[in-house]
Tab-separated table of C-alpha atoms in Angstrom:
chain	number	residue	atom	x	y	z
A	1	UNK	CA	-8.548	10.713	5.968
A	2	UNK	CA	-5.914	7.884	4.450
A	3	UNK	CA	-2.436	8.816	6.018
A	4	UNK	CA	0.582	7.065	6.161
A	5	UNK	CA	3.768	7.576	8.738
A	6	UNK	CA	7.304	6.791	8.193
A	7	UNK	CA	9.468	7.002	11.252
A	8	UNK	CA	12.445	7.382	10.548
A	9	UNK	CA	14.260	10.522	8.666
A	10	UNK	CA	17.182	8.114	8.027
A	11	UNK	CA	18.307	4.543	8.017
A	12	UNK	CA	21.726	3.805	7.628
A	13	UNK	CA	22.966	0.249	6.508
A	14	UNK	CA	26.340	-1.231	5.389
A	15	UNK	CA	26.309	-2.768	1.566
A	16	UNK	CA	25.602	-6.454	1.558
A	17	UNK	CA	23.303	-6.103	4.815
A	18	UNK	CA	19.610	-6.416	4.843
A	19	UNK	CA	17.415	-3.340	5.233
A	20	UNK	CA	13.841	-2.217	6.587
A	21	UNK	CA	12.232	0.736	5.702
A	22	UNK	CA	9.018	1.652	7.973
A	23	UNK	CA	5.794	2.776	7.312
A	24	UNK	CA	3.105	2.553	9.394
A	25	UNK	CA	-0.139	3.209	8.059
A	26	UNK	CA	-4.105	4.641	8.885
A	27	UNK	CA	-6.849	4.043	6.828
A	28	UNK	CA	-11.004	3.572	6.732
A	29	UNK	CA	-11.066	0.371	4.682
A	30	UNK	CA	-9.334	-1.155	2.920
A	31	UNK	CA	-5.459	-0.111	3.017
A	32	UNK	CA	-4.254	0.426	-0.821
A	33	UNK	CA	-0.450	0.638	-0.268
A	34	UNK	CA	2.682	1.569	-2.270
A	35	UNK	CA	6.110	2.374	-2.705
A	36	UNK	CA	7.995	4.793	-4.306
A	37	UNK	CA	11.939	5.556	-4.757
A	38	UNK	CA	13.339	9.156	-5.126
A	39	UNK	CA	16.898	9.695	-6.782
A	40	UNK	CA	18.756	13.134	-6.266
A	41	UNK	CA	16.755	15.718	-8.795
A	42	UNK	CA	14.637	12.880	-10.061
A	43	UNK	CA	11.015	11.703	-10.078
A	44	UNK	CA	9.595	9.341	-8.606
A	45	UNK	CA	9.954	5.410	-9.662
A	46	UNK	CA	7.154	2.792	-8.782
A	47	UNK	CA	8.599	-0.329	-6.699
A	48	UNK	CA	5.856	-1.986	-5.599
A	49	UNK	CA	2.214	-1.845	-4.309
A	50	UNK	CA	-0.151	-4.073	-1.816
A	51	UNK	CA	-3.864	-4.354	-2.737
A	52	UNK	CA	-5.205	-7.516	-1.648
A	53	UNK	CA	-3.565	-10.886	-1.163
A	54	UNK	CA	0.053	-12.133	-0.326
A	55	UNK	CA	1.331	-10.320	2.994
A	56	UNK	CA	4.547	-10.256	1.619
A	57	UNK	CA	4.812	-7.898	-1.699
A	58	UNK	CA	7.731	-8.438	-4.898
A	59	UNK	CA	8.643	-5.707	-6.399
A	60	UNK	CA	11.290	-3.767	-8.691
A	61	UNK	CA	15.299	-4.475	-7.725
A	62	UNK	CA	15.216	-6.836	-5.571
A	63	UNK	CA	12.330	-5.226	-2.949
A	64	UNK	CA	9.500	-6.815	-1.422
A	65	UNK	CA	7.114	-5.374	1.562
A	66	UNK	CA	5.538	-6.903	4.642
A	67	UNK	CA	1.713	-5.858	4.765
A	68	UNK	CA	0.702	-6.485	8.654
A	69	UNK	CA	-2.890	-5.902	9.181
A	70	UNK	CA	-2.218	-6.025	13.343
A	71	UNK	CA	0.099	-3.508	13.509
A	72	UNK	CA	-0.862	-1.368	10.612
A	73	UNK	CA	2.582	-1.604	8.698
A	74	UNK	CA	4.119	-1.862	5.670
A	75	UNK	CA	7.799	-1.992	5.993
A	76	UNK	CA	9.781	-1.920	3.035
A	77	UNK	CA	12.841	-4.825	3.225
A	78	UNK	CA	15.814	-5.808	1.137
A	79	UNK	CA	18.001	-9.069	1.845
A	80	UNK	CA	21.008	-7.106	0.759
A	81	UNK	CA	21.339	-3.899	0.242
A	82	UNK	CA	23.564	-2.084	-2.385
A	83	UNK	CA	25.702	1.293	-2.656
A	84	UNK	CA	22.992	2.585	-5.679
A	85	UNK	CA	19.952	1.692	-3.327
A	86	UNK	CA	21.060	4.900	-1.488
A	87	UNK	CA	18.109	7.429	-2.401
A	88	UNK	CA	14.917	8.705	-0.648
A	89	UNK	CA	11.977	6.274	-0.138
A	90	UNK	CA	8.429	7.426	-0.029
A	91	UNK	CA	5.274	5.365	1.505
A	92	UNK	CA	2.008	6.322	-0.129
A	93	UNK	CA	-1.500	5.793	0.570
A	94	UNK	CA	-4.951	5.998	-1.953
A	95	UNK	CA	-6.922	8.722	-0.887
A	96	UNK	CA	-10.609	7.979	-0.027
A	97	UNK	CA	-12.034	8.161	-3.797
A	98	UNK	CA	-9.029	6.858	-4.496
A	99	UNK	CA	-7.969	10.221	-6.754
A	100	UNK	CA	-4.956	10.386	-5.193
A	101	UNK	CA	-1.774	9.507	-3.782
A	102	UNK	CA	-1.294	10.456	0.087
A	103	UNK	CA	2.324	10.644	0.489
A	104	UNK	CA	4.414	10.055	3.784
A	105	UNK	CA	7.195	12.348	4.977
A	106	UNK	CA	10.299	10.599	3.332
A	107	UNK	CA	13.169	8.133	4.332
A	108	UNK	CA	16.353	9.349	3.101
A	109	UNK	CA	18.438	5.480	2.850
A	110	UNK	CA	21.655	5.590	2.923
A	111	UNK	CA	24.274	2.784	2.014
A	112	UNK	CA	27.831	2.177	3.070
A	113	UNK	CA	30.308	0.653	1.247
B	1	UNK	CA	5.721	3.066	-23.504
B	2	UNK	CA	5.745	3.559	-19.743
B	3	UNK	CA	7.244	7.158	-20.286
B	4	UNK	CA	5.708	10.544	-18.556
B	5	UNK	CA	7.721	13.288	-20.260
B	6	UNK	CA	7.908	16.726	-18.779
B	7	UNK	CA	9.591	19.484	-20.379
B	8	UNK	CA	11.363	21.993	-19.741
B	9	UNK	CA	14.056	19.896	-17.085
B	10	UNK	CA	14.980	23.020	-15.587
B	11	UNK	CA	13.595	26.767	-15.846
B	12	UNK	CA	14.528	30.076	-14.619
B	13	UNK	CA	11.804	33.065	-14.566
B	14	UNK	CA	11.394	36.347	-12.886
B	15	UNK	CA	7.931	37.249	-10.837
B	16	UNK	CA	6.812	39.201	-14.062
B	17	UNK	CA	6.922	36.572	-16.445
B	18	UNK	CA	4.570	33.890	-17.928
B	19	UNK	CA	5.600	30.416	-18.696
B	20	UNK	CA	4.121	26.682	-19.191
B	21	UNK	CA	5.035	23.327	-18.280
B	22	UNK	CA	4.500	20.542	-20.377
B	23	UNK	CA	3.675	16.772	-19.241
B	24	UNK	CA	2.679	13.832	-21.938
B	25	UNK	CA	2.305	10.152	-21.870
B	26	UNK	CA	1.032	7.949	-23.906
B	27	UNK	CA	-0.276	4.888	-21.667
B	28	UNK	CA	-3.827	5.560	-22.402
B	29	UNK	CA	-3.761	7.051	-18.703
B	30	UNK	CA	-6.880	8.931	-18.379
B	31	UNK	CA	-6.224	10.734	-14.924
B	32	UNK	CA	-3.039	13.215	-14.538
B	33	UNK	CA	-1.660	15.170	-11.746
B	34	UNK	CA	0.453	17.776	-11.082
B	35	UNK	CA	2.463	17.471	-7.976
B	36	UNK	CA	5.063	20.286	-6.380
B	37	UNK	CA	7.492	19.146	-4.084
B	38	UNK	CA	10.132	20.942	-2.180
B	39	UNK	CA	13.545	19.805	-1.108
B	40	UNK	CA	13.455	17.738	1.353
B	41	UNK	CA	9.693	17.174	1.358
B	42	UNK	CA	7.005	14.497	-0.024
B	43	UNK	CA	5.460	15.648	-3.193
B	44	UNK	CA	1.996	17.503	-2.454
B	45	UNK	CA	-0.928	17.096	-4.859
B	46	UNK	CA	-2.040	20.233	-6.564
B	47	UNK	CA	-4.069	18.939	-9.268
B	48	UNK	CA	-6.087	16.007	-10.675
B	49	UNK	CA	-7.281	15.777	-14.236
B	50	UNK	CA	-9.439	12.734	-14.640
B	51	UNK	CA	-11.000	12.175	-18.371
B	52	UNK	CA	-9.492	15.824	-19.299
B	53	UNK	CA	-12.014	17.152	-16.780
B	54	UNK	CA	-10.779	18.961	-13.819
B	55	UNK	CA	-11.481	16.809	-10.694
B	56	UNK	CA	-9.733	18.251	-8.060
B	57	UNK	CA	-7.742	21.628	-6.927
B	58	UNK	CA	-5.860	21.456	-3.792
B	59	UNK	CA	-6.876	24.861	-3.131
B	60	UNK	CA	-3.956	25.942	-5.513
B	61	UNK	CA	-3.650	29.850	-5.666
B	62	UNK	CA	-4.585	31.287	-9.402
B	63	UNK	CA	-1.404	31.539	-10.689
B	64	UNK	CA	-0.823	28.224	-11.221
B	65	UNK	CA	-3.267	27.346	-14.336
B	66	UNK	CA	-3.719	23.824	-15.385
B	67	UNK	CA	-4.742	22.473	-18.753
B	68	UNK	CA	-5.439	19.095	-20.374
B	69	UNK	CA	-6.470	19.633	-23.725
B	70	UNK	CA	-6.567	15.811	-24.684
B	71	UNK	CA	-5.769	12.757	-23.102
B	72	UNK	CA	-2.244	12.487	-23.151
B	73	UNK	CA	-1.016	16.047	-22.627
B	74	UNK	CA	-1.056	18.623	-19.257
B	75	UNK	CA	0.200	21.761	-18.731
B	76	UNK	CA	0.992	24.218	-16.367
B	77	UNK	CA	1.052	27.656	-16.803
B	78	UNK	CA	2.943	29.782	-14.486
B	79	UNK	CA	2.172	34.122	-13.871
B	80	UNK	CA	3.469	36.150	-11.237
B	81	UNK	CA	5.113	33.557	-9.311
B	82	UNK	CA	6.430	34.253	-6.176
B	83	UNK	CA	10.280	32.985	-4.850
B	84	UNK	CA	8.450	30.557	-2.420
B	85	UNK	CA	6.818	28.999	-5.460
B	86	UNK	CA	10.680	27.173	-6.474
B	87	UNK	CA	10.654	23.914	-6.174
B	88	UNK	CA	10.451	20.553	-8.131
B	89	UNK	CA	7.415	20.302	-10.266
B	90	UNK	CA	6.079	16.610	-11.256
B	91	UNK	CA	3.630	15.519	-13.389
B	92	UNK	CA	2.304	11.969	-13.161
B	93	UNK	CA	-0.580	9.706	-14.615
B	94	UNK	CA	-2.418	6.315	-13.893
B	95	UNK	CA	-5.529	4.431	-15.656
B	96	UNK	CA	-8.458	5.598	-14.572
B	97	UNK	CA	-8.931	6.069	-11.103
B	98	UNK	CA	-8.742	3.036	-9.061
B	99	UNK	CA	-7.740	1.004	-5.815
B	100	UNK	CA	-4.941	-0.662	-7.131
B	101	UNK	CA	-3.109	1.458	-9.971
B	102	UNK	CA	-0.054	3.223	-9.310
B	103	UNK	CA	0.588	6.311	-10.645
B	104	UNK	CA	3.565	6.803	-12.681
B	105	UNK	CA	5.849	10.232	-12.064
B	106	UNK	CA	7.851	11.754	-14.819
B	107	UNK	CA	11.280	13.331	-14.169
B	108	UNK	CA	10.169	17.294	-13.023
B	109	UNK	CA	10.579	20.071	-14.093
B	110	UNK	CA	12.759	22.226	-11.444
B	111	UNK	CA	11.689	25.629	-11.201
B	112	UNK	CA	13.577	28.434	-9.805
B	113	UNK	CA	11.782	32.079	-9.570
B	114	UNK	CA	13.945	34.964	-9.156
């Protein structure tokens, strides 16, 4: 089965620094990648999403994502982080049959002013 | 519109009661889920509707009852829930089921059984 692994519980960064958030992934296939941002008692928000193509993935406010076949990763990145990027950050996986979303464990980000 | 709406935001019922969640969007999406999530946790899948056909139950106990009766609504109706059954309750869609579509969540519905 498609699974996905993030690391880290919690990454801490000051404002105006760059961040990573990890996710490592395991699939049979093709790897169909995303993103997804949590706010306190919210839903979740799309950011961004690898299929094919470009290593390096744009997405929504200012994130992009490193696809790396080798190591089987697809860390999430920011040049410079903000205060209201502080939220919880989910990696997520298609499912064989691709009829759903696998989700990893969470990455609560927090940002310092 | 790239809007999933869920009512209610919030709900409060005891183990006796019956109640329904409600989830519409009006993308054209033709495959809906319902997720539950608990604090802390990664959303789990529960259920997938794909052309308003049932297509897959996590092995969700009976009384959680899904229904899609057209394209762009789902609900969820709730009986004899059990306190462990509180948590945050999301509904999401995407086109039809595919490599490369994301699935977009609505807001949750947080439900607290007393």
């Amino acid at each position: 089965a498609q699974s996905v692994a993030q690391p880290e519980d919690q990454v801490n960064v000051a404002e105006g620094n760059p961040l990573t958030v990890k996710c490592t992934y395991s699939v049979s296939g093709n790897p169909y990648l995303f993103w997804y941002v949590q706010y306190p008692n919210r839903g979740l928000q799309f950011l961004l999403k690898y299929i094919t193509g470009d290593n390096l993935v744009k997405g929504s406010y200012g994130f992009e994502a490193e696809f790396n076949k080798s190591q089987t990763s697809f860390h999430l990145k920011k040049p410079s982080a903000l205060v209201s990027d502080s939220a919880l950050y989910f990696c997520a996986v298609r499912d064989t049959g691709f009829q759903k979303l696998v989700f990893g464990t969470g990455t609560r980000l927090l940002v310092s002013p | 519109d790239t809007e999933v709406t869920q009512t209610p935001k919030h709900l409060v019922m005891g183990m006796t009661n019956k109640k329904s969640l409600k989830c519409e969007q009006h993308m054209g999406h033709r495959a809906m889920y319902w997720y539950k999530q608990k604090a802390k946790k990664p959303p789990e899948l529960m259920f997938v509707y794909s052309y308003e056909k049932l297509s897959i139950n996590e092995s969700v106990p009976s009384r959680f009852s899904p229904e899609c009766p057209n394209s762009s609504l789902l609900n969820l109706h709730l009986h004899a829930l059990q306190p462990e059954d509180s948590a945050l309750y999301l509904c999401a869609s995407s086109p039809p089921s595919g490599a490369n579509t994301e699935a977009f969540f609505g807001q949750g519905t947080r439900l607290t059984v007393v």
